[in-house]
Coordinates of C-alpha atoms and ligand atoms in Angstrom, one line a residue:
M1 CA 96.8 76.2 45.9
V2 CA 99.9 75.5 48.7
Y3 CA 100.5 78.7 50.7
T4 CA 104.4 79.0 51.8
D5 CA 103.6 82.3 53.8
K6 CA 101.9 82.7 57.1
P7 CA 98.2 83.6 57.0
S8 CA 97.5 87.4 56.7
S9 CA 94.4 89.3 56.6
F10 CA 93.4 91.3 53.5
W11 CA 91.9 94.1 55.8
I12 CA 95.5 94.5 57.6
E13 CA 97.6 94.0 54.3
S14 CA 95.3 96.6 52.4
T15 CA 95.9 99.6 55.1
P16 CA 98.9 101.5 56.1
K17 CA 100.9 100.0 59.3
G18 CA 102.2 102.1 62.3
Q19 CA 99.9 104.9 62.1
F20 CA 100.6 105.9 65.9
P21 CA 103.4 106.1 68.3
P22 CA 104.0 104.1 71.4
F23 CA 103.4 105.8 75.0
L24 CA 106.7 107.2 76.1
P25 CA 106.5 108.1 79.5
E26 CA 109.6 110.4 79.2
S27 CA 108.0 112.5 77.0
L28 CA 104.4 112.4 78.7
P29 CA 105.5 112.0 82.4
D30 CA 102.6 111.4 84.7
L31 CA 100.1 111.4 81.9
R32 CA 96.6 111.7 83.3
V33 CA 93.4 111.5 81.1
D34 CA 89.8 111.3 82.1
V35 CA 89.5 108.0 80.6
A36 CA 92.1 105.0 79.6
I37 CA 90.9 102.6 76.9
V38 CA 93.1 99.3 76.8
G39 CA 92.8 97.7 73.5
G40 CA 92.1 99.4 70.3
G41 CA 89.5 97.2 68.5
I42 CA 86.1 98.2 67.4
A43 CA 84.8 98.2 71.0
G44 CA 87.5 100.3 72.5
I45 CA 87.8 102.8 69.6
T46 CA 83.9 103.4 69.5
A47 CA 83.9 104.1 73.2
A48 CA 87.0 106.4 72.8
M49 CA 85.3 108.1 70.0
R50 CA 82.0 108.4 71.9
L51 CA 83.9 109.6 75.0
K52 CA 85.8 112.1 73.0
Q53 CA 82.9 113.6 71.4
A54 CA 81.5 114.0 75.0
G55 CA 84.1 116.1 75.9
K56 CA 86.4 113.8 77.8
T57 CA 90.2 113.3 77.1
V58 CA 91.0 109.8 76.6
A59 CA 94.2 107.5 76.0
V60 CA 93.7 104.4 73.8
V61 CA 96.5 101.8 74.8
E62 CA 96.9 99.3 72.1
A63 CA 99.5 96.4 72.6
D64 CA 100.0 95.9 68.8
Q65 CA 98.3 98.3 66.3
I66 CA 94.8 99.8 66.0
G67 CA 92.5 97.2 64.4
T68 CA 94.9 94.4 64.1
G69 CA 93.5 92.2 66.7
V70 CA 90.1 90.2 66.1
T71 CA 88.8 93.3 64.3
G72 CA 91.3 92.8 61.9
H73 CA 90.5 89.5 61.0
T74 CA 86.7 89.6 61.0
T75 CA 84.3 89.2 58.0
A76 CA 82.9 92.7 58.9
K77 CA 79.3 92.1 58.4
V78 CA 77.9 94.9 60.3
T79 CA 74.3 93.3 61.2
S80 CA 71.9 92.6 64.0
Q81 CA 71.5 89.2 62.3
H82 CA 73.6 87.1 64.6
H83 CA 73.2 83.6 62.6
L84 CA 70.1 82.2 64.3
I85 CA 69.9 83.8 67.5
Y86 CA 66.5 85.5 67.9
A87 CA 64.2 82.4 68.4
S88 CA 66.3 81.3 71.1
L89 CA 66.7 84.7 72.9
V90 CA 63.0 85.0 73.1
K91 CA 62.8 81.4 74.7
D92 CA 65.5 81.8 77.0
L93 CA 65.3 85.7 77.9
G94 CA 61.8 86.7 77.0
E95 CA 60.5 88.8 74.3
E96 CA 61.3 92.0 76.2
K97 CA 65.2 91.1 76.3
A98 CA 65.4 89.8 72.9
K99 CA 63.6 93.2 71.8
L100 CA 66.5 95.1 73.6
Y101 CA 69.2 93.1 72.1
A102 CA 67.5 93.7 68.7
E103 CA 67.1 97.5 69.1
S104 CA 70.6 97.9 70.5
N105 CA 72.4 96.1 67.7
Q106 CA 70.2 98.0 65.2
A107 CA 71.4 101.2 66.9
A108 CA 74.8 99.9 66.4
I109 CA 74.5 99.8 62.9
A110 CA 72.9 103.4 62.8
Q111 CA 75.9 104.6 64.6
V112 CA 78.5 103.0 62.4
F113 CA 76.3 104.6 59.3
Q114 CA 76.3 108.0 60.9
W115 CA 79.9 108.3 61.5
V116 CA 80.7 107.1 57.8
Q117 CA 78.4 109.9 56.6
T118 CA 79.1 112.7 58.9
Q119 CA 83.1 111.9 59.1
N120 CA 83.5 111.3 55.3
I121 CA 85.1 107.7 56.3
D122 CA 86.2 106.0 53.2
C123 CA 85.8 102.6 54.3
D124 CA 84.0 100.7 51.7
F125 CA 80.8 101.0 53.3
S126 CA 77.9 99.7 51.8
R127 CA 74.1 98.6 52.7
R128 CA 73.2 95.0 52.3
T129 CA 70.8 92.5 53.0
A130 CA 71.9 89.8 55.2
Y131 CA 70.6 86.1 54.8
V132 CA 70.9 83.0 56.9
F133 CA 70.1 80.3 54.2
A134 CA 69.0 76.5 54.9
E135 CA 70.0 73.6 52.3
Q136 CA 68.5 71.0 54.5
P137 CA 64.9 70.3 55.6
E138 CA 65.5 70.4 59.3
Q139 CA 67.3 73.7 59.0
L140 CA 64.6 75.1 57.0
T141 CA 62.3 74.8 60.1
K142 CA 64.8 76.7 62.3
V143 CA 65.0 79.4 59.5
K144 CA 61.3 79.8 59.4
D145 CA 61.1 80.1 63.3
E146 CA 63.8 82.6 63.4
V147 CA 61.8 84.8 60.7
E148 CA 59.0 84.7 63.1
A149 CA 61.1 85.5 66.2
A150 CA 62.8 88.5 64.4
Q151 CA 59.6 89.9 63.3
T152 CA 58.4 89.8 66.8
V153 CA 61.1 91.8 68.2
G154 CA 60.9 94.5 65.4
L155 CA 63.4 93.6 63.0
P156 CA 63.1 94.1 59.3
A157 CA 62.9 90.3 58.7
S158 CA 61.3 88.1 56.0
F159 CA 61.2 84.8 54.6
T160 CA 62.7 84.4 51.1
T161 CA 63.6 81.7 48.5
D162 CA 65.1 84.3 45.9
L163 CA 68.9 84.3 46.4
S164 CA 71.7 85.3 44.3
L165 CA 73.6 82.1 45.1
P166 CA 74.9 79.6 42.3
F167 CA 73.5 76.5 44.1
P168 CA 70.2 75.6 45.4
V169 CA 68.6 76.7 48.8
L170 CA 65.6 75.8 50.5
G171 CA 65.0 79.3 51.9
A172 CA 66.4 82.0 53.9
V173 CA 65.8 84.5 56.7
A174 CA 66.7 88.0 55.3
F175 CA 67.3 91.3 57.3
E176 CA 67.0 94.4 55.1
G177 CA 69.1 97.4 55.5
Q178 CA 72.4 95.8 57.1
A179 CA 75.8 96.8 56.1
Q180 CA 79.4 95.8 55.4
F181 CA 82.5 97.7 55.5
H182 CA 86.4 97.7 55.5
P183 CA 86.9 97.3 59.4
R184 CA 90.4 98.6 59.7
K185 CA 89.7 101.6 57.4
Y186 CA 86.9 102.5 59.6
L187 CA 89.0 102.3 62.7
L188 CA 92.1 104.1 61.6
H189 CA 89.8 107.0 60.5
L190 CA 88.3 107.2 63.9
A191 CA 91.6 106.8 65.7
K192 CA 93.1 109.8 63.7
M193 CA 90.2 111.9 65.1
I194 CA 90.7 110.6 68.7
A195 CA 94.3 111.7 68.6
D196 CA 94.6 115.3 69.5
E197 CA 93.5 118.0 71.9
G198 CA 94.5 116.2 75.0
S199 CA 93.6 112.8 74.1
Y200 CA 96.0 110.0 72.7
V201 CA 96.1 106.8 70.7
F202 CA 99.3 104.5 71.5
E203 CA 100.4 101.6 69.6
Q204 CA 103.0 98.8 70.6
T205 CA 102.2 99.4 74.5
R206 CA 101.1 96.4 76.4
V207 CA 99.2 97.0 79.5
T208 CA 100.2 94.5 82.1
S209 CA 97.9 95.7 84.9
V210 CA 95.5 98.0 86.2
D211 CA 95.1 99.5 89.7
E212 CA 91.8 101.1 90.7
G213 CA 92.2 104.2 92.5
T214 CA 91.7 108.0 92.4
P215 CA 93.0 108.1 90.0
C216 CA 93.4 104.6 88.4
K217 CA 96.9 103.4 87.6
I218 CA 97.6 101.9 84.2
V219 CA 100.7 99.9 84.2
T220 CA 102.4 99.1 81.0
E221 CA 105.6 97.5 79.7
R222 CA 107.0 101.1 79.0
G223 CA 105.6 102.7 82.2
N224 CA 102.4 104.2 84.0
L225 CA 99.7 106.6 83.1
Y226 CA 96.4 107.6 85.0
A227 CA 92.9 108.1 84.5
Q228 CA 89.7 108.6 86.2
D229 CA 88.3 105.6 84.5
V230 CA 89.3 102.6 82.7
L231 CA 87.7 100.5 80.2
I232 CA 89.4 97.0 79.3
T233 CA 88.4 96.4 75.8
T234 CA 91.0 93.6 75.0
N235 CA 88.5 91.0 73.6
L236 CA 88.8 88.7 76.5
P237 CA 89.8 91.0 79.6
I238 CA 93.4 90.8 80.7
L239 CA 92.4 91.2 84.0
D240 CA 91.6 87.9 85.9
Q241 CA 89.3 89.7 88.5
G242 CA 85.7 89.1 87.5
L243 CA 86.6 85.6 86.1
Y244 CA 85.4 86.5 82.4
F245 CA 87.8 83.7 81.3
A246 CA 85.4 81.3 83.1
K247 CA 82.3 82.8 82.2
A248 CA 83.0 82.6 78.7
Y249 CA 85.1 80.8 76.2
P250 CA 87.0 81.6 72.8
R251 CA 86.3 80.2 69.2
R252 CA 88.2 80.5 66.3
S253 CA 87.2 80.7 62.8
Y254 CA 88.8 80.9 59.3
I255 CA 88.4 82.7 56.3
V256 CA 89.7 82.5 52.7
A257 CA 89.5 85.3 50.2
A258 CA 89.7 85.1 46.1
E259 CA 89.0 87.1 43.2
I260 CA 85.5 86.8 41.7
S261 CA 83.9 88.3 38.7
P262 CA 81.0 90.7 39.2
E263 CA 78.8 88.6 37.3
Q264 CA 79.3 85.6 39.4
A265 CA 79.5 87.5 42.8
P266 CA 76.3 86.8 45.2
D267 CA 74.6 90.1 46.2
G268 CA 74.3 90.7 49.7
M269 CA 75.7 88.9 52.9
Y270 CA 75.1 85.2 53.5
I271 CA 75.6 82.4 56.2
G272 CA 74.6 79.0 56.1
T273 CA 73.1 76.8 58.9
G274 CA 74.1 73.5 60.2
D275 CA 77.5 72.6 62.0
S276 CA 79.7 73.1 58.9
Y277 CA 78.1 76.6 57.6
R278 CA 79.8 78.9 55.6
S279 CA 79.8 82.7 55.8
L280 CA 79.9 84.6 52.4
R281 CA 80.3 88.5 51.5
T282 CA 82.3 90.5 48.9
T283 CA 84.5 93.3 49.1
P284 CA 86.3 95.6 46.6
E285 CA 89.9 95.5 46.2
G286 CA 90.8 98.1 44.0
D287 CA 89.1 97.6 40.8
R288 CA 88.6 93.9 41.4
L289 CA 86.1 92.2 43.7
L290 CA 87.0 89.4 46.3
L291 CA 84.6 86.7 47.6
L292 CA 85.4 86.0 51.3
I293 CA 84.5 82.3 52.5
G294 CA 84.4 81.8 56.1
G295 CA 83.6 79.1 58.6
E296 CA 85.4 76.0 60.1
G297 CA 85.1 77.1 63.5
H298 CA 86.4 75.2 66.6
K299 CA 87.5 75.9 70.3
V300 CA 90.9 77.5 70.5
G301 CA 93.8 75.0 71.0
A302 CA 91.5 72.2 70.3
V303 CA 92.9 71.6 66.6
T304 CA 96.8 71.0 65.4
N305 CA 96.0 70.7 62.0
T306 CA 94.4 74.1 61.2
A307 CA 95.9 74.0 57.6
E308 CA 93.1 71.5 56.9
R309 CA 90.6 74.0 57.9
F310 CA 91.7 76.5 55.1
A311 CA 91.8 73.6 52.9
N312 CA 88.0 72.9 53.7
L313 CA 87.1 76.5 52.9
E314 CA 88.9 76.4 49.6
A315 CA 87.5 73.0 48.4
Y316 CA 83.9 74.7 49.0
G317 CA 85.0 77.8 47.1
R318 CA 86.1 75.3 44.3
E319 CA 82.8 73.4 44.5
R320 CA 80.5 76.1 44.9
F321 CA 82.0 78.9 42.7
G322 CA 84.6 77.4 40.7
I323 CA 87.4 79.4 42.5
T324 CA 90.8 77.8 42.1
D325 CA 93.3 80.5 43.2
Y326 CA 92.9 82.0 46.6
A327 CA 94.6 85.4 47.3
Y328 CA 94.4 85.5 51.2
R329 CA 93.7 83.4 54.2
W330 CA 93.5 84.4 57.7
S331 CA 92.0 83.3 61.0
S332 CA 91.2 84.6 64.6
Q333 CA 89.0 84.1 67.4
D334 CA 86.4 85.9 69.2
V335 CA 84.8 85.0 72.6
K336 CA 81.3 83.5 73.3
S337 CA 79.4 84.1 76.7
F338 CA 77.1 81.1 77.7
D339 CA 74.1 82.9 77.3
N340 CA 74.9 84.2 73.8
V341 CA 74.7 87.9 75.5
P342 CA 77.8 90.1 75.7
Y343 CA 79.1 91.1 79.1
I344 CA 79.5 94.9 79.4
G345 CA 79.6 96.7 82.6
K346 CA 81.8 97.1 85.6
L347 CA 84.8 94.8 86.0
T348 CA 83.5 93.4 89.5
P349 CA 80.8 94.6 92.0
A350 CA 83.9 96.3 93.8
N351 CA 85.2 98.3 91.1
T352 CA 83.6 101.7 90.4
H353 CA 86.1 103.1 87.8
I354 CA 87.2 99.9 85.8
F355 CA 84.8 98.4 83.1
V356 CA 85.0 95.8 80.8
A357 CA 83.4 94.6 77.4
T358 CA 83.7 91.0 76.2
G359 CA 81.5 88.1 74.7
F360 CA 80.6 89.2 71.3
G361 CA 80.1 85.8 70.1
L362 CA 81.7 86.5 66.7
W363 CA 79.1 89.4 66.2
G364 CA 81.3 92.3 67.4
M365 CA 80.8 94.6 64.6
S366 CA 77.6 95.5 66.0
N367 CA 77.9 93.9 69.3
G368 CA 81.4 95.8 69.9
T369 CA 79.8 99.0 68.5
L370 CA 77.0 98.9 71.1
A371 CA 79.6 98.0 73.7
G372 CA 81.5 101.2 73.1
M373 CA 78.2 103.3 73.2
L374 CA 76.9 101.7 76.5
L375 CA 80.4 101.9 78.4
S376 CA 80.7 105.5 77.2
D377 CA 77.4 106.2 78.8
L378 CA 78.1 104.1 82.0
V379 CA 81.5 106.1 82.4
Q380 CA 79.5 109.3 82.2
G381 CA 76.8 107.9 84.7
K382 CA 74.1 108.4 82.0
D383 CA 71.1 105.8 82.0
N384 CA 71.1 103.7 79.2
P385 CA 68.0 101.3 78.6
W386 CA 70.3 98.2 77.4
A387 CA 72.5 98.4 80.5
D388 CA 70.6 95.6 82.4
L389 CA 70.6 93.2 79.5
Y390 CA 74.4 93.3 79.1
D391 CA 75.1 94.0 82.5
S392 CA 78.6 92.1 83.3
L393 CA 77.6 91.2 86.8
R394 CA 74.7 89.5 86.0
A395 CA 74.0 85.8 87.2
T396 CA 75.9 83.6 84.7
P397 CA 74.4 80.3 83.8
F398 CA 77.6 78.5 84.6
L399 CA 75.4 75.1 84.7
T400 CA 74.0 75.3 81.3
S401 CA 75.2 72.1 79.4
T402 CA 77.5 74.1 77.3
S403 CA 79.0 76.1 80.0
L404 CA 79.5 73.0 82.1
Q405 CA 81.2 71.2 79.2
E406 CA 83.2 74.0 78.6
N407 CA 84.6 74.6 81.9
L408 CA 84.9 70.8 82.5
D409 CA 87.2 70.8 79.3
V410 CA 89.3 73.4 80.7
G411 CA 89.6 71.6 84.2
K412 CA 90.4 68.5 82.3
R413 CA 93.1 70.2 80.1
W414 CA 94.4 71.8 83.3
V415 CA 94.8 68.7 85.5
G416 CA 95.4 66.4 82.4
D417 CA 98.0 68.8 81.2
R418 CA 100.0 68.4 84.4
L419 CA 99.7 64.6 84.8
K420 CA 100.4 63.8 81.0
G421 CA 103.9 63.1 80.4
L422 CA 104.7 65.1 77.2
T423 CA 106.9 61.8 76.7
D424 CA 109.2 62.7 73.7
N425 CA 112.5 64.5 75.2
S426 CA 114.8 65.1 72.3
I427 CA 114.9 68.3 70.2
N428 CA 115.9 65.8 67.4
D429 CA 112.3 64.5 67.4
V430 CA 111.3 67.9 66.3
V431 CA 110.9 67.9 62.3
T432 CA 111.3 70.7 60.0
G433 CA 108.5 73.1 59.8
E434 CA 106.7 71.5 62.8
G435 CA 106.2 72.1 66.3
K436 CA 106.1 69.5 69.2
L437 CA 105.7 69.5 72.9
L438 CA 108.7 67.6 74.7
T439 CA 110.0 67.2 78.4
I440 CA 113.5 68.3 78.8
E441 CA 115.3 67.8 82.3
G442 CA 111.6 68.0 83.9
K443 CA 110.5 71.0 82.1
K444 CA 107.7 71.0 79.5
V445 CA 109.0 72.8 76.5
A446 CA 107.2 73.9 73.2
A447 CA 109.8 73.5 70.4
Y448 CA 109.7 74.5 66.8
R449 CA 112.0 73.7 64.1
D450 CA 112.1 76.3 61.1
D451 CA 112.7 75.5 57.5
E452 CA 116.6 76.2 57.9
G453 CA 116.7 73.7 60.6
Q454 CA 116.9 76.1 63.6
V455 CA 114.7 75.0 66.8
H456 CA 113.0 77.7 68.8
A457 CA 112.0 76.5 72.1
V458 CA 109.9 78.2 74.7
S459 CA 108.3 77.1 78.0
A460 CA 105.0 75.3 77.1
T461 CA 103.2 76.3 80.2
C462 CA 100.7 79.3 79.3
T463 CA 101.7 82.3 81.4
H464 CA 97.9 83.1 82.0
L465 CA 97.1 80.4 84.2
G466 CA 99.4 77.4 83.4
C467 CA 97.6 75.4 81.0
I468 CA 99.7 73.5 78.4
V469 CA 99.9 75.1 74.9
N470 CA 99.1 73.4 71.7
W471 CA 100.7 73.5 68.1
N472 CA 98.7 75.1 65.3
N473 CA 100.4 74.3 62.2
A474 CA 99.0 76.8 59.7
E475 CA 99.8 79.9 61.7
K476 CA 102.8 78.3 63.3
S477 CA 101.7 79.4 66.9
W478 CA 101.3 77.9 70.3
D479 CA 97.7 78.2 71.3
C480 CA 96.2 77.9 74.8
P481 CA 93.2 75.6 74.9
C482 CA 92.0 76.7 78.1
H483 CA 91.2 80.6 77.9
G484 CA 92.7 81.1 74.1
A485 CA 95.9 83.1 74.6
R486 CA 98.4 82.5 71.6
F487 CA 101.9 82.9 71.3
D488 CA 104.5 82.8 68.4
C489 CA 107.6 80.4 68.1
Q490 CA 109.7 82.9 70.0
G491 CA 107.1 83.1 72.8
K492 CA 105.7 86.6 71.8
I493 CA 102.2 87.2 72.7
L494 CA 99.8 87.1 69.5
H495 CA 96.3 87.2 71.6
G496 CA 95.4 87.6 75.2
P497 CA 94.4 87.2 78.0
A498 CA 98.1 86.6 78.6
V499 CA 100.3 89.5 79.2
T500 CA 103.6 88.1 79.7
P501 CA 105.5 86.0 76.9
L502 CA 106.3 82.4 77.2
E503 CA 109.7 82.0 78.8
Q504 CA 112.5 81.2 76.0
I505 CA 114.7 78.2 76.4
K506 CA 118.1 77.6 75.2
T507 CA 118.7 74.4 73.7
S508 CA 122.0 72.8 73.0
Ligands
FAD1 C1 86.6 84.8 61.6 C2 85.9 85.7 62.3 C3 84.9 86.4 61.5 C4 84.0 87.2 62.1 N1 83.1 87.8 61.1 C5 82.3 88.7 61.9 C6 81.2 89.4 61.0 O1 81.0 89.2 59.9 N2 80.6 90.4 61.9 C7 80.8 90.7 63.1 O2 79.8 91.7 63.7 N3 81.6 90.2 64.0 C8 82.3 89.2 63.0 N4 83.4 88.5 64.0 C9 83.3 89.0 65.4 C10 84.2 90.2 65.5 O3 85.3 90.4 64.6 C11 84.7 90.6 67.0 O4 83.6 90.4 68.0 C12 85.2 92.0 67.2 O5 86.2 92.2 66.2 C13 85.9 92.0 68.6 O6 86.2 93.2 68.8 P1 87.3 93.6 70.1 O7 87.1 95.1 70.1 O8 86.5 92.8 71.3 O9 88.6 93.0 70.0 P2 89.9 93.3 69.0 O10 89.6 93.8 67.9 O11 90.9 91.9 69.4 O12 90.5 94.3 70.0 C14 91.3 94.1 71.3 C15 92.5 95.0 71.1 O13 93.1 94.7 72.5 C16 94.5 94.8 72.3 N5 95.2 94.3 73.5 C17 95.0 92.8 74.1 N6 95.8 92.7 75.1 C18 96.1 94.1 75.2 C19 97.1 94.5 76.4 N7 97.4 93.6 77.3 N8 97.4 95.7 76.4 C20 96.9 96.5 75.4 N9 96.2 96.2 74.3 C21 95.9 94.9 74.3 C22 94.6 93.7 71.0 O14 96.0 93.8 70.4 C23 93.5 94.2 70.4 O15 93.7 95.0 69.0 C24 84.2 87.6 63.5 C25 85.3 87.2 64.3 C26 86.2 86.3 63.7 C27 87.3 85.7 64.6
FES2 S1 94.6 81.2 78.5 FE1 94.2 81.0 80.5 S2 95.7 79.2 81.0 FE2 96.3 79.8 78.9

């Protein structure tokens, strides 16, 4: 199938838009709450809900709409099975820390379940077994090691060869009692419960900076509000203090969805092994069933022909499930820390009232939920047994081979971007439907020619820290290879950490 439209997420298409007002300082002058939460994804909304339940007043300040960031573009498996992770956590961090990781993620699943039950959240929640399957003998050894490690840390793990997949697999690690849901239905329900009795949820309100103080000042494009404490839950923190952009890296991943008959649909949630693994789950859409196929991950900004990534997933669906028509396709990115453990805690050692949560490693349904739970305890000064494991100020393994390579990549991009010539210099070089980097009168320009032939030109220099953006042909966006900021063809921010749009450039 050839898509003419831009990718769009099933989770967002199937839920109502514009549920909350923007922050209007003229209606709420000098607004002050106990805790301001910047970013309304799963981490921010979970923290806000916990704090509200603890009797705090909160204000969630969301640049776009609740649950339309990464959380609106996920596969939404709610599981402590984070691909193959426990064998390496036991090896790298030791059994005690690996146990805490497992326990905290299982507690996050229990938290989601508890709210779904007690608050009657209609979000297609269902209990499922999660599987990581191996198709190659060398992957089977890793799967067996994972079963052993997961059992050691107390997880409900077992080895199985009994899978409901329509192709042969050698074996899998199964985690019982995991779950899946519709992430935006879940978040919208919670957000509606948050927004009353002196607490607020604001959409379409971008925060540009936060000043620590008594109280803290939250500066938005629309005006300022004030809070005793501030949580930065913007996926990658928008504040540069703490250097989280250098302690983690953004990874993009893709999903296609198509109708599948119930007889043909796999039961459970699956993810493969090896470099070109696929992630599978089903979800109801009215009275039909959709199969989600995910994968094709890469570092943000490193791939221009992203349309090919969707095509590869469709080819997999065709070969493995006989699917020819796809209803949805979308993609997004998440932040990976270099030791595979999220950062949750104070922004920097000098901050006492600003907290962050990031680095969910493409497993934020549980990691983001536990982040919200932990942040809520930290703000209230409560002891939490997970605090040390996730401490945002822990010594970061900057010098692992992965981190060194990622940071070198960023350095190379930054220096290389400056030296490289962006040699084309005429708007005429930009063909219809494509984006191109140009140098015009010494200025680096990112130009896109739409289907009507009109050119949209913006500065090619990312407003975060000055790298040069790259074209993304499926999403028609400009993506920054350094820390993952993304912009549309008019320069509008699609994804942080940038807080300022790309400058628009007039072309004659
Ligand atoms: C393709 C894909 C598949 C995935 N599948 C799974 C899965 O099956 N299971 C799983 O557990 N995890 C999965 N993940 C990971 C999971 O989706 C993420 O870890 C999680 O959604 C991140 O949540 P968040 O709250 O950090 O970010 P977000 O949901 O992005 O929330 C951050 C919010 O902050 C807002 N914001 C940004 N800047 C500002 C600003 N300046 N002012 C105000 N607001 C701002 C954004 O608009 C956004 O709404 C997947 C990720 C991807 C990309
Ligand atoms: S995202 Fe950091 S320089 Fe672009």
